[in-house]
Coordinates of C-alpha atoms and ligand atoms in Angstrom, one line a residue:
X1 CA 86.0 -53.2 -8.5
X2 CA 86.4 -55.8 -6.2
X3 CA 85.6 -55.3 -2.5
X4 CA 87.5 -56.2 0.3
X5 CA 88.5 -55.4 3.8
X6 CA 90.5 -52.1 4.4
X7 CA 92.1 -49.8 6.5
X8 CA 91.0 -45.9 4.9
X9 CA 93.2 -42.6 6.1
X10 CA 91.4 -39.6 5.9
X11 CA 93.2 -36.8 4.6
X12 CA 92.5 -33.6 6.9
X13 CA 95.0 -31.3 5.9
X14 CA 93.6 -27.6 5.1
X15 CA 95.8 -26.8 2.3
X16 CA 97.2 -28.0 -0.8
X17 CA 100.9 -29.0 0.2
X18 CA 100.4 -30.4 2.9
X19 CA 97.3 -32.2 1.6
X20 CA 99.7 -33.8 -0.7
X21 CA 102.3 -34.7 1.7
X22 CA 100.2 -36.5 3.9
X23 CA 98.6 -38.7 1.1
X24 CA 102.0 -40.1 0.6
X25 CA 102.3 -40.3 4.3
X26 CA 99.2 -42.3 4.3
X27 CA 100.0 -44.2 1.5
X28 CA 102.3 -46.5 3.8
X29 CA 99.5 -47.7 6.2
X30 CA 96.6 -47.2 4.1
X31 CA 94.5 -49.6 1.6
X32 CA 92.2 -46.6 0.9
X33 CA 92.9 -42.8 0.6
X34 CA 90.2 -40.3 1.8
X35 CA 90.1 -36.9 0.2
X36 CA 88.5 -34.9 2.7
X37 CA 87.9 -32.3 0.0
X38 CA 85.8 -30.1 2.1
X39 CA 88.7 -29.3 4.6
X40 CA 90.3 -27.8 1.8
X41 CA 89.1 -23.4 1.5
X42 CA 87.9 -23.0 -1.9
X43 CA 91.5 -20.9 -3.2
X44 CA 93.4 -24.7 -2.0
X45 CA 90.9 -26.9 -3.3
X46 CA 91.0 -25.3 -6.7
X47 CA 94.9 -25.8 -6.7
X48 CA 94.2 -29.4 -5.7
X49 CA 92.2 -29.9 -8.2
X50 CA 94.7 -28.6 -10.5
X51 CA 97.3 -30.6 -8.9
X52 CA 95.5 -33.5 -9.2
X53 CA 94.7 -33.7 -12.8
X54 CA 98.5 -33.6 -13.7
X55 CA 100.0 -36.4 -11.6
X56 CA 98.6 -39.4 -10.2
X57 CA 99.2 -39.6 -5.8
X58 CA 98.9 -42.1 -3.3
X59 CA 100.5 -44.4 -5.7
X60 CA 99.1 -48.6 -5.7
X61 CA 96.1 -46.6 -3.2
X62 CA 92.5 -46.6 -3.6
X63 CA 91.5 -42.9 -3.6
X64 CA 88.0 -42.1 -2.2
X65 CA 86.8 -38.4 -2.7
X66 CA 84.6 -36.8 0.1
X67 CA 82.9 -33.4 -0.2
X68 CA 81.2 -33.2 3.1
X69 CA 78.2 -30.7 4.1
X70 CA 78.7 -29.3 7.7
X71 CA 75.1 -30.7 8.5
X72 CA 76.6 -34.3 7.6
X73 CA 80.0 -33.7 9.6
X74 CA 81.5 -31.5 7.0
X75 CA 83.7 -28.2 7.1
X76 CA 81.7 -26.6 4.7
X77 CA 78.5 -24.6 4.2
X78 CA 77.0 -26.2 1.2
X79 CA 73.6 -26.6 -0.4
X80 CA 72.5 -29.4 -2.3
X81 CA 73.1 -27.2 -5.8
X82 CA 76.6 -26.5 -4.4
X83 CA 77.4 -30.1 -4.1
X84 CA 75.8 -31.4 -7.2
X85 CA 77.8 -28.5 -9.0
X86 CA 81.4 -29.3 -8.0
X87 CA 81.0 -33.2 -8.4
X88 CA 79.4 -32.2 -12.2
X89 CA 82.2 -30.0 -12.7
X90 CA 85.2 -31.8 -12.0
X91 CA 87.4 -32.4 -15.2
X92 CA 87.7 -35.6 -16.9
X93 CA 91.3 -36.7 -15.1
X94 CA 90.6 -35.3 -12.0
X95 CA 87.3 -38.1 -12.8
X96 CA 90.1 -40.9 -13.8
X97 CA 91.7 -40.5 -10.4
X98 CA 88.3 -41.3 -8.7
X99 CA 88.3 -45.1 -7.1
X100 CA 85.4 -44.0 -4.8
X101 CA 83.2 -41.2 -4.6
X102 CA 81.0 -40.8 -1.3
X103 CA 77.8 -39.5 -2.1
X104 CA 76.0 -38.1 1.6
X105 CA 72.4 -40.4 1.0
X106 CA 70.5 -37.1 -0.2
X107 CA 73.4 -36.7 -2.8
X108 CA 72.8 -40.2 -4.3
X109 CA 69.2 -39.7 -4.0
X110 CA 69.3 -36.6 -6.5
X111 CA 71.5 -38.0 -8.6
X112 CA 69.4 -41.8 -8.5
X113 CA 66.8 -40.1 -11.2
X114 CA 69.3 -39.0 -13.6
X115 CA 73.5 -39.7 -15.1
X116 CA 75.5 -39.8 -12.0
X117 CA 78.9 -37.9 -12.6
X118 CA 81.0 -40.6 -11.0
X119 CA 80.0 -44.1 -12.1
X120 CA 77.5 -45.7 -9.6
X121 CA 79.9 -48.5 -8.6
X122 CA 82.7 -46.0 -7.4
X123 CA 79.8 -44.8 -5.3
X124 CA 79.5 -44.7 -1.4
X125 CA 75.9 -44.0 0.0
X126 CA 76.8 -42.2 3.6
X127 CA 74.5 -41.2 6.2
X128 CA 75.5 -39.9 9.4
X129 CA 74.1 -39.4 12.6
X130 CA 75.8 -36.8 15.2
X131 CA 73.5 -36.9 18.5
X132 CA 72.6 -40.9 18.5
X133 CA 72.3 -44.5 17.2
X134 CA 68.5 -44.9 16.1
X135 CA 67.1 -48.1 16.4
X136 CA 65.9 -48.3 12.6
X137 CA 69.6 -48.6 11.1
X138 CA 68.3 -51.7 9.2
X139 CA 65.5 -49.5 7.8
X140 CA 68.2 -46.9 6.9
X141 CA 70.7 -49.3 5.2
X142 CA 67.4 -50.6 3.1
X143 CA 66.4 -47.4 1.9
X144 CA 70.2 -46.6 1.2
X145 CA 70.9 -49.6 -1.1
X146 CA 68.0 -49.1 -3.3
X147 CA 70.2 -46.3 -4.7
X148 CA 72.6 -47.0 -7.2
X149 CA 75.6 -46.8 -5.1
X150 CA 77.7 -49.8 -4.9
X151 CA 78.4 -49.3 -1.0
X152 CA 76.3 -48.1 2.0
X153 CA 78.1 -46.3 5.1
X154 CA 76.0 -45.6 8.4
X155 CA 78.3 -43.7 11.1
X156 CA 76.5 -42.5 14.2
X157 CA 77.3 -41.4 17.6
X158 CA 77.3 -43.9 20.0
X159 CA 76.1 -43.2 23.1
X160 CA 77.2 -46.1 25.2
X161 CA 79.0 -49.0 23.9
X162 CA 75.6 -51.0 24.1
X163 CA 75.0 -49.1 20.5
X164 CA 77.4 -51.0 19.0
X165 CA 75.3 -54.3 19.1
X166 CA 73.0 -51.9 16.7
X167 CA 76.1 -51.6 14.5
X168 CA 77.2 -55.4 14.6
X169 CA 73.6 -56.0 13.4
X170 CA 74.0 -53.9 10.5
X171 CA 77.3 -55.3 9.2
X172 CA 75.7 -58.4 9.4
X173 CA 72.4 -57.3 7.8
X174 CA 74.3 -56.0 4.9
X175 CA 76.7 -59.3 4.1
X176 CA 75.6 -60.9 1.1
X177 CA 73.7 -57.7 0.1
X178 CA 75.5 -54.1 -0.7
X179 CA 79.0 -54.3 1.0
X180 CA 78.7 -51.9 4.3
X181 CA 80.7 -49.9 6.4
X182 CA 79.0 -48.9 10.0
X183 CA 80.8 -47.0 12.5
X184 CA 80.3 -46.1 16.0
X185 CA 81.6 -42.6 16.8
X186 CA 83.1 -41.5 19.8
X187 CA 84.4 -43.7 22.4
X188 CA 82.2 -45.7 22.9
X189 CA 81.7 -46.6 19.6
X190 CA 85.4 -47.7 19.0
X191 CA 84.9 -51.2 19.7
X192 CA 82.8 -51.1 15.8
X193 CA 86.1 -49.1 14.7
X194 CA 88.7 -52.2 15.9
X195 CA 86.1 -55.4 15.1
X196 CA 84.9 -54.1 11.9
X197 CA 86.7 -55.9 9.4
X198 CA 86.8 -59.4 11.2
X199 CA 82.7 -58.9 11.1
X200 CA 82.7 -58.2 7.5
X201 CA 82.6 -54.8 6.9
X202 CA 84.1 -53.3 4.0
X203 CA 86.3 -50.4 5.6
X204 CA 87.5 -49.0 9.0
X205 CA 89.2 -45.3 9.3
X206 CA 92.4 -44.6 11.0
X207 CA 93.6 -40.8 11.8
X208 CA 97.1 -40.3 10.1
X209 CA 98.0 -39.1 13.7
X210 CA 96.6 -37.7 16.7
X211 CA 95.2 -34.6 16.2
X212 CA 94.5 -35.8 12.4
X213 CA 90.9 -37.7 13.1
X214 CA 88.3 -36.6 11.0
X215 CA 85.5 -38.2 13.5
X216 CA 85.8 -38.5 17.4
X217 CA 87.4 -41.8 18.7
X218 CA 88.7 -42.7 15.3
X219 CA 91.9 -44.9 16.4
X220 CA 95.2 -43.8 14.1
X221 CA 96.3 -46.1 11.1
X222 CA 99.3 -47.0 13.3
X223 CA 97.3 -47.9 16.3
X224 CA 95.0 -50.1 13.4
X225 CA 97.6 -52.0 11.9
X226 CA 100.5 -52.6 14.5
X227 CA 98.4 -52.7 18.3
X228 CA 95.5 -54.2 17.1
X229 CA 96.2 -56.2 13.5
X230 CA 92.6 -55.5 12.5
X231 CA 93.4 -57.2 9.2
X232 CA 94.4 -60.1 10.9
X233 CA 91.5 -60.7 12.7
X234 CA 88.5 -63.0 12.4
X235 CA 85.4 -64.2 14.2
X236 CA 87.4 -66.4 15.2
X237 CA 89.7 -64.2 17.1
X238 CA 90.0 -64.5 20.8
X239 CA 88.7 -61.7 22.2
X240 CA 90.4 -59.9 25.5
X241 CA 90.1 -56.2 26.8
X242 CA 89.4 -54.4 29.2
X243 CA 86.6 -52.5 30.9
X244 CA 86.4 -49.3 32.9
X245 CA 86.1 -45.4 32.9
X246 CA 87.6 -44.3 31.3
X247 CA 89.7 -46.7 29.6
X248 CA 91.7 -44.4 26.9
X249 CA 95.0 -44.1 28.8
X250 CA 95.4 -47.6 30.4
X251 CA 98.1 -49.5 29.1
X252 CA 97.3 -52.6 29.3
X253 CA 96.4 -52.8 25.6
X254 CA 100.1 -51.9 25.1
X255 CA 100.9 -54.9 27.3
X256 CA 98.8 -57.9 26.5
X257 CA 98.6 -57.3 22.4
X258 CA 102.5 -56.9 22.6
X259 CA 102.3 -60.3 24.2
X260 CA 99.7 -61.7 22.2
X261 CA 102.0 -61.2 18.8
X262 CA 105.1 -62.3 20.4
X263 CA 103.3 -66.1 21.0
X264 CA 101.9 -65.8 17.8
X265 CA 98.6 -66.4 19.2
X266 CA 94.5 -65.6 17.3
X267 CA 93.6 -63.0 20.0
X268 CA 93.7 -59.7 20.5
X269 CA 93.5 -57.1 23.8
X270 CA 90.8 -54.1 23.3
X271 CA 89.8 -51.1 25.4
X272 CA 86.1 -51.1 26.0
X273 CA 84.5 -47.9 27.7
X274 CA 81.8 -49.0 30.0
X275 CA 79.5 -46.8 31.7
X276 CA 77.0 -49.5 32.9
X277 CA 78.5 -52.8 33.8
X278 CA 75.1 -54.9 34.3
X279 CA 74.4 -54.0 30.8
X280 CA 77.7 -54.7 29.6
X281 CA 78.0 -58.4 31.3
X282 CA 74.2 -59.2 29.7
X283 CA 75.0 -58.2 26.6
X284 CA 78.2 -58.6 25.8
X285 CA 80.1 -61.4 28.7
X286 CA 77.5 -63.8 29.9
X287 CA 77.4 -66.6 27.0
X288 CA 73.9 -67.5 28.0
X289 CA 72.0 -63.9 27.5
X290 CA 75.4 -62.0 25.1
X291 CA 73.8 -60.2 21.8
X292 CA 77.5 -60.8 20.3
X293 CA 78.9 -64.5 19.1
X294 CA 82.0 -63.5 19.6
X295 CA 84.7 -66.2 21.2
X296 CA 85.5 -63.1 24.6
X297 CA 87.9 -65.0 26.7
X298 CA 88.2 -62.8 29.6
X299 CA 88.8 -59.0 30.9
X300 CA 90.6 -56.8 32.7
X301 CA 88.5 -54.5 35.3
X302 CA 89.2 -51.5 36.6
X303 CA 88.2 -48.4 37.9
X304 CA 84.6 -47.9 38.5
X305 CA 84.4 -51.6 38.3
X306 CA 86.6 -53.2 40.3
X307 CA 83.9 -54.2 43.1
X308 CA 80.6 -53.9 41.0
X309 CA 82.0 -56.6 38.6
X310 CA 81.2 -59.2 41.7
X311 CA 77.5 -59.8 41.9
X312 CA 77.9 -61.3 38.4
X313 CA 80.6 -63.4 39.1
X314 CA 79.6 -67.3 39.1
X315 CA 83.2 -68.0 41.5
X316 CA 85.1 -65.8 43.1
X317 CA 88.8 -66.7 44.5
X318 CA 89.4 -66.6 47.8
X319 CA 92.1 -63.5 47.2
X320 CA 89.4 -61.5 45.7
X321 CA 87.1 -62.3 48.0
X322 CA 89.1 -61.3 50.7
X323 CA 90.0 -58.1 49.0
X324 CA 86.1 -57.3 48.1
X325 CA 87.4 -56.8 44.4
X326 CA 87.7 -58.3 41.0
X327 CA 90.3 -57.0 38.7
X328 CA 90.7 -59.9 36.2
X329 CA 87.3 -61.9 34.6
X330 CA 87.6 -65.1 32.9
X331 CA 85.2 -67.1 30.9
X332 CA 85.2 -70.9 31.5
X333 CA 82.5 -72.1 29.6
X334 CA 79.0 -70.5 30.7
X335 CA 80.3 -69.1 33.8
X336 CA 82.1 -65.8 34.6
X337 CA 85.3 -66.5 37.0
X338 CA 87.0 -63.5 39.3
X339 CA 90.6 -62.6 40.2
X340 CA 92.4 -60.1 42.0
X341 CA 95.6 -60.6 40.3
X342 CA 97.4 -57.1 42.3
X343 CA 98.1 -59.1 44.8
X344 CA 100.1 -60.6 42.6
X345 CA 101.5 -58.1 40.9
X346 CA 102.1 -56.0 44.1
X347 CA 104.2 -58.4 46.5
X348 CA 106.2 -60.3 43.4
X349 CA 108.7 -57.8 42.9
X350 CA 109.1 -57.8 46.4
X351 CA 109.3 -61.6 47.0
X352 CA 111.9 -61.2 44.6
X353 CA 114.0 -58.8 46.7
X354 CA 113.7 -59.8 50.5
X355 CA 112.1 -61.4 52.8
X356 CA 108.8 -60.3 53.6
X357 CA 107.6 -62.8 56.7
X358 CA 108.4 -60.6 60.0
X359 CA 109.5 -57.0 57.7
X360 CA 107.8 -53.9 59.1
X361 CA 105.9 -52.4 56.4
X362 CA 104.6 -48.8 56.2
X363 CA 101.4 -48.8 53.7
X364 CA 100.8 -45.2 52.9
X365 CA 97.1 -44.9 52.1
X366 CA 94.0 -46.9 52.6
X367 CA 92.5 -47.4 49.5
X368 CA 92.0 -50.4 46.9
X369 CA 95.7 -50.6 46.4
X370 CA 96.6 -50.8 49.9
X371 CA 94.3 -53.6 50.6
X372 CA 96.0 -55.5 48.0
X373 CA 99.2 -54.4 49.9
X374 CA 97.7 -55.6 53.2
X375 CA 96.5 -58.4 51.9
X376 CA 100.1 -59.5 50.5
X377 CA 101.9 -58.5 53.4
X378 CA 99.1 -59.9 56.2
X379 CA 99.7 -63.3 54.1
X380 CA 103.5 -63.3 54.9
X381 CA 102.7 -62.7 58.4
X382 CA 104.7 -59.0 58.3
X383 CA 104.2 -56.3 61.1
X384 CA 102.1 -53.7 58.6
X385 CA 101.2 -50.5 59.8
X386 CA 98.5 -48.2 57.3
X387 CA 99.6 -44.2 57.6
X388 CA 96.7 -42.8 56.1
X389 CA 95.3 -38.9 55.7
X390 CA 92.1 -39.8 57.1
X391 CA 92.8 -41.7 60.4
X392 CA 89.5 -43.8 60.4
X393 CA 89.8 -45.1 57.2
X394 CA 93.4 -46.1 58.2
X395 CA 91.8 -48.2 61.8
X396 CA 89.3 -49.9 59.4
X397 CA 91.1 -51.0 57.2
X398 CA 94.1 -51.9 59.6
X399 CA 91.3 -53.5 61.4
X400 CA 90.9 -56.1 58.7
X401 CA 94.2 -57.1 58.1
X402 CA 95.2 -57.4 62.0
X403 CA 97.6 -54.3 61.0
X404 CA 98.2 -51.2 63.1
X405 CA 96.9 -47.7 62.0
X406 CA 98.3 -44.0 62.2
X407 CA 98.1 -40.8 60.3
X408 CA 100.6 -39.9 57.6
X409 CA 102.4 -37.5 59.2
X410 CA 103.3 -39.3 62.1
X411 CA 105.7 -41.8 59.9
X412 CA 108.6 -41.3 61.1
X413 CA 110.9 -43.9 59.2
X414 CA 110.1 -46.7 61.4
X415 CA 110.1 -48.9 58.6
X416 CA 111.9 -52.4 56.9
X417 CA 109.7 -51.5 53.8
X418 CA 107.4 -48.4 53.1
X419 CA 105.2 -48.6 49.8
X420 CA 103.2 -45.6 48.6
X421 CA 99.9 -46.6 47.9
X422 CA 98.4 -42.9 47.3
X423 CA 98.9 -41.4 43.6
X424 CA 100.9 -38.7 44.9
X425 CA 103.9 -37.7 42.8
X426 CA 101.8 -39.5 39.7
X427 CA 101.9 -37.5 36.4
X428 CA 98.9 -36.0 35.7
X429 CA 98.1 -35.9 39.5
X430 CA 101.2 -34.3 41.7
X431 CA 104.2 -34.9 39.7
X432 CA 107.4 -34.0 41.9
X433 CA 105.9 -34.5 45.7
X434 CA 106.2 -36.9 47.6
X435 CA 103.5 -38.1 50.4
X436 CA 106.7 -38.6 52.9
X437 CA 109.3 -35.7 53.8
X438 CA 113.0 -36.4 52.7
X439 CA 114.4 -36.7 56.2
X440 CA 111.5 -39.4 57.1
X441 CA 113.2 -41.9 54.6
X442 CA 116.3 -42.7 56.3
X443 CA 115.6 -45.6 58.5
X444 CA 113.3 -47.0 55.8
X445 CA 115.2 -50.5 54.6
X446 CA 113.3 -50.2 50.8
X447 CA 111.2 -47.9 49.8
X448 CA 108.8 -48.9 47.0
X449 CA 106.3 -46.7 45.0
X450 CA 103.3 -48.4 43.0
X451 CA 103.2 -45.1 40.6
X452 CA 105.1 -45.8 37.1
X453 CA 104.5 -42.7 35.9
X454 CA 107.0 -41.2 35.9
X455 CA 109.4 -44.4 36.4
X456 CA 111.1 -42.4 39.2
X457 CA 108.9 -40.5 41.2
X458 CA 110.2 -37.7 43.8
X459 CA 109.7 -40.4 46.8
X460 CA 112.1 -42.5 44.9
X461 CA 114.5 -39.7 44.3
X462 CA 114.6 -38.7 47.4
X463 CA 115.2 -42.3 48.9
X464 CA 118.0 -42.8 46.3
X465 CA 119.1 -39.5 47.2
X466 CA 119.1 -41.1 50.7
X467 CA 121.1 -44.0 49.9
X468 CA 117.6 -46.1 50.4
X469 CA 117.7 -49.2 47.7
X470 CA 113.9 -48.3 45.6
X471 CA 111.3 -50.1 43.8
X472 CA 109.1 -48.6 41.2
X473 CA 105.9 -49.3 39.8
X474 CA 106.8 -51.0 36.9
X475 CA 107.5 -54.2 37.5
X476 CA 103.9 -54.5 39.7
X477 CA 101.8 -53.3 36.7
X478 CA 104.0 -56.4 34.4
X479 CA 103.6 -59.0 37.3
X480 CA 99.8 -58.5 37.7
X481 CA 99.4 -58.0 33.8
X482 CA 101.1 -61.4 33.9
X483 CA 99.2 -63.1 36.2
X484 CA 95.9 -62.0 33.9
X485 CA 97.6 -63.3 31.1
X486 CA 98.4 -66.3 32.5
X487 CA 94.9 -67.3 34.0
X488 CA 93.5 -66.2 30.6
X489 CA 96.0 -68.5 28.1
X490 CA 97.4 -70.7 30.4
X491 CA 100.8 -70.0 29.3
X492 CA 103.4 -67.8 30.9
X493 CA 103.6 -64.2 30.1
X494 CA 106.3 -62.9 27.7
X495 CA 107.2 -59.8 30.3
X496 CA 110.0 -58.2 28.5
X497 CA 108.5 -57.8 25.6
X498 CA 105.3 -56.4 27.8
X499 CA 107.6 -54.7 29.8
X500 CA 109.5 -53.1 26.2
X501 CA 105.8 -51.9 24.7
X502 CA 104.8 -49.8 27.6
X503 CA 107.4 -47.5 26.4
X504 CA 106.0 -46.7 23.1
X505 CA 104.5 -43.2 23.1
X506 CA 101.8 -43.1 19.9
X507 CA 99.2 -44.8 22.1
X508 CA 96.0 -42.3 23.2
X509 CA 97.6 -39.6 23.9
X510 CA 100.6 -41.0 26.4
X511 CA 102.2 -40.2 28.5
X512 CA 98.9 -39.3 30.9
X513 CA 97.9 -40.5 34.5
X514 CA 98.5 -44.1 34.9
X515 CA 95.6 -46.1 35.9
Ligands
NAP601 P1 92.6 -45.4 45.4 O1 91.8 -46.6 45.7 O2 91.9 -44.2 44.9 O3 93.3 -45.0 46.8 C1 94.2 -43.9 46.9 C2 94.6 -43.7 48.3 O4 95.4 -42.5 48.3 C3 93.4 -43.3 49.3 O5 93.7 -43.8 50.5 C4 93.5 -41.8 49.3 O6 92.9 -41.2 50.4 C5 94.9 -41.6 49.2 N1 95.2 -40.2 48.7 C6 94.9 -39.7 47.5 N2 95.3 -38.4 47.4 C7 96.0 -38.2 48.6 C8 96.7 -37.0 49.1 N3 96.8 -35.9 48.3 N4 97.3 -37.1 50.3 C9 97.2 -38.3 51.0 N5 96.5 -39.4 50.6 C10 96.0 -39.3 49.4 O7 93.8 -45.7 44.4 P2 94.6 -47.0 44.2 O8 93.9 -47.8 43.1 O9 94.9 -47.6 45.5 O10 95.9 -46.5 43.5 C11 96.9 -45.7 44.2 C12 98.1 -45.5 43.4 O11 98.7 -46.7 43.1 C13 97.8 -44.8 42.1 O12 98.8 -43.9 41.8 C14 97.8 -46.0 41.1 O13 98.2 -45.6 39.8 C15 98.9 -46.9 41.7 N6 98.7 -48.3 41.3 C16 99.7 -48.9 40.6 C17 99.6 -50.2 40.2 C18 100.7 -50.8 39.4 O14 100.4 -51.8 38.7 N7 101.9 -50.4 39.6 C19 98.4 -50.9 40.5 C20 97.4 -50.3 41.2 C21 97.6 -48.9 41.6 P3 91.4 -41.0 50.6 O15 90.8 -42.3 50.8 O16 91.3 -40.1 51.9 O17 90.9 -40.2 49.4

């Protein structure tokens, strides 16, 4: 058989129909099949089996057949007898329908000394590791391709997403030798999930669905093929993402590979959960002192990150300076470069609508948001006042901005604009309130909420209801996703079709608190 690079669907189901009906379901996305025969309780296995040696499924599809111990990740209590049993015993056209066979490395060691029932280059060697990624993987994948199998797998948990680098290594250990597939579990390891092909590993898995992975942080097939084009990626790929904690429900993905397609550019935008961002920056960013040649063009940073990110900045522009915080990274050569592009993001859609030099504005809250906000409207020489909960944090940061300070209940609607700069009334946080009474809202000349979840947010209901004209989040979260686009192409930003992907619900989970 010829190797190449493909995207395998694990089949999870835990009986026989619907086993069947999701491996034609699979069969659209899917270059390989995975039989995940041990889901299956021994009465719907049998009938698989039976099934199976009538009729050929997952038609044009490789078909690899897993029979997985619980110690190895499995959902069954097996012994070594137990396994070597059922693959002895399986019938000669249930054998036919075999493309691969994955053998767990103890497996394939029993088997080494004597006739293997499935022919050794169907075989996958697989080890897995549950708790960690050792540092002796090379050792591992040595020890693993003196078997006979034709193919080593390593999958272990990773830990941080520094234990990928441990993973890279192995891919690249194994090319020109056995081909390999190595895997990072979790989320942190997804990063090995998304790159694995372009490095040169054999396979990478994709859930059929949510809710369908067989392993933690296994992206779904749809996810593989449409937001990230793993197939079509190379070393060559520019490489954009975007780093924080957690990353799994941010958008931005959405966004900038949506844009990324629709120029028809080499690059791609992935999530990258970091815990420790010195690490990350050494290992991964800085060209000088980076453990990955890959061509990473820049990142997104958010939350925790937004003001550790600057100590390893080699510039820093005068916005995010000003601001204390970095929310865009760009590589120029061997230095790191840092923007604050919701500055941006936050006063275009308002530039767009009025006239901001001399309008009162109301900032409601006093955190990394609002100092955007400040900063913006401070620029446009505006009259801002900062209503925050706690008073003092209001003063100080009023203080900066030559703005005045209050609490938030004394608003009173004394206001040409008011923004809400607190995630109250986000989804996932306080859906349906609103951090400023009805009754406050109609003096107020726009009222404008950063939240875009959900697109209208009781504060904006209520100014409608008020006959105030609104402003949702929406259009901040395109214009500063722009901007980062911009600084990291040099070409303008396709927002309506950024704008369009947002609203596509099979990413992570959606919809979930914005970030
Ligand atoms: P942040 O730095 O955590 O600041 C949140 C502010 O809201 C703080 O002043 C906080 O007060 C205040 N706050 C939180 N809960 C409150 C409550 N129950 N009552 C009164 N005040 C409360 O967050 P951020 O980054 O500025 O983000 C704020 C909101 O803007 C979020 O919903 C975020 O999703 C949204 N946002 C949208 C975009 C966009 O592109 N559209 C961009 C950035 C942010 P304390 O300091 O007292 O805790």
């Amino acid at each position: 058989m010829s190797f190449s690079s493909w995207i395998c669907v694990p089949i999870t189901e835990t009986a026989c129909e619907p086993f069947l009906g999701a491996i034609t379901e699979a069969a659209r996305g899917a270059d390989v099949i995975e039989l995940r025969l041990d889901f299956l309780p021994a009465r719907e296995l049998g009938r698989l089996l039976e099934a199976l040696r009538e009729r050929r499924v997952g038609e044009g599809k490789r078909l690899l057949f897993t029979f997985r111990p619980v110690e190895q990740g499995g959902r069954r209590e097996l012994t070594l007898g137990e396994r070597q049993a059922f693959w002895r015993g399986l019938s000669a056209e249930v054998v036919a329908q075999i493309d691969l066979a994955d053998f767990e490395m103890d497996l394939a060691e029993s088997f080494a000394a004597e006739e293997s029932p499935i022919p050794w280059e169907r075989v996958i060697c697989s080890w897995h590791n549950f708790d960690e990624t050792p540092g002796d993987l090379i050792e591992r994948y040595d020890r693993m391709a003196r078997t006979p199998a034709a193919v080593v797998k390593i999958a272990t948990q990773a830990r941080s997403i520094g234990d990928c680098l441990r993973l890279f290594a192995l891919i690249d250990h194994g090319r020109g030798a056995k081909p390999v597939i190595a895997l990072g579990m979790g989320m942190a390891g997804l990063t090995t999930r998304l790159l694995a092909l372009s490095r040169g590993a054999l396979l990478t898995f994709g859930a059929l669905r949510r809710g369908a992975e067989s392993a933690g942080g296994q992206p779904t097939v749809a996810e593989l093929n449409d937001l990230y084009r793993v197939r079509e990626l190379t070393r060559e790929t520019e490489i954009l993402g975007i780093i924080g904690n957690p990353v799994g429900h941010s958008r931005s993905p959405l966004m900038h590979n949506a844009a990324l397609r629709a120029l028809g550019r080499d690059g791609v935008y992935l999530p990258f959960e970091v815990e420790q961002v010195d690490d990350f920056v050494r290992d991964f960013v800085r060209p000088a002192t980076r453990q990955l040649d890959w061509r990473l063009r820049g990142l997104s940073v958010t939350i925790p990150h937004k003001r550790a990110i600057l100590s390893h900045l080699d510039r820093i522009d005068e916005t995010a300076r000003r601001i204390g915080a970095v929310n865009t990274l760009v590589v120029e050569g061997e230095e790191l470069h840092g923007y604050n592009t919701d500055v941006t993001g936050a006063m275009q859609p308002l530039d767009r609508r009025m006239e901001v030099r001399g309008a009162r504005v109301a900032v409601i809250g006093a955190g990394g948001s609002a100092r955007a906000v400040c900063f913006g409207a401070s620029e446009r020489k505006a009259d801002v006042t900062v209503y925050a909960r706690d008073p003092e944090k209001a003063r100080l940061l009023a203080a900066e901005f030559g703005a005045k300070a209050a609490s938030i209940d004394a608003f009173q609607g004394e206001a040409d604009i008011l923004i809400n700069c607190t995630p109250i009334g986000m989804h996932g946080h306080s859906e349906g309130q609103s951090p400023i009474r009805a009754d406050a809202l109609q003096g107020v000349g726009l009222v404008y909420d950063l939240i875009y979840t959900p697109e209208e947010t009781a504060l904006l209901r209520a100014a409608r209801a008020a006959g105030r004209p609104t402003l949702g989040g929406l259009e901040m979260l395109l214009a500063q996703a722009g901007e980062q686009f911009r600084l990291w192409t040099g070409l303008s930003a396709p927002l309506d079709v950024m704008g369009a992907s947002i609203f596509q619900r099979e990413h992570h989970g959606q919809p979930e608190a914005q970030q």
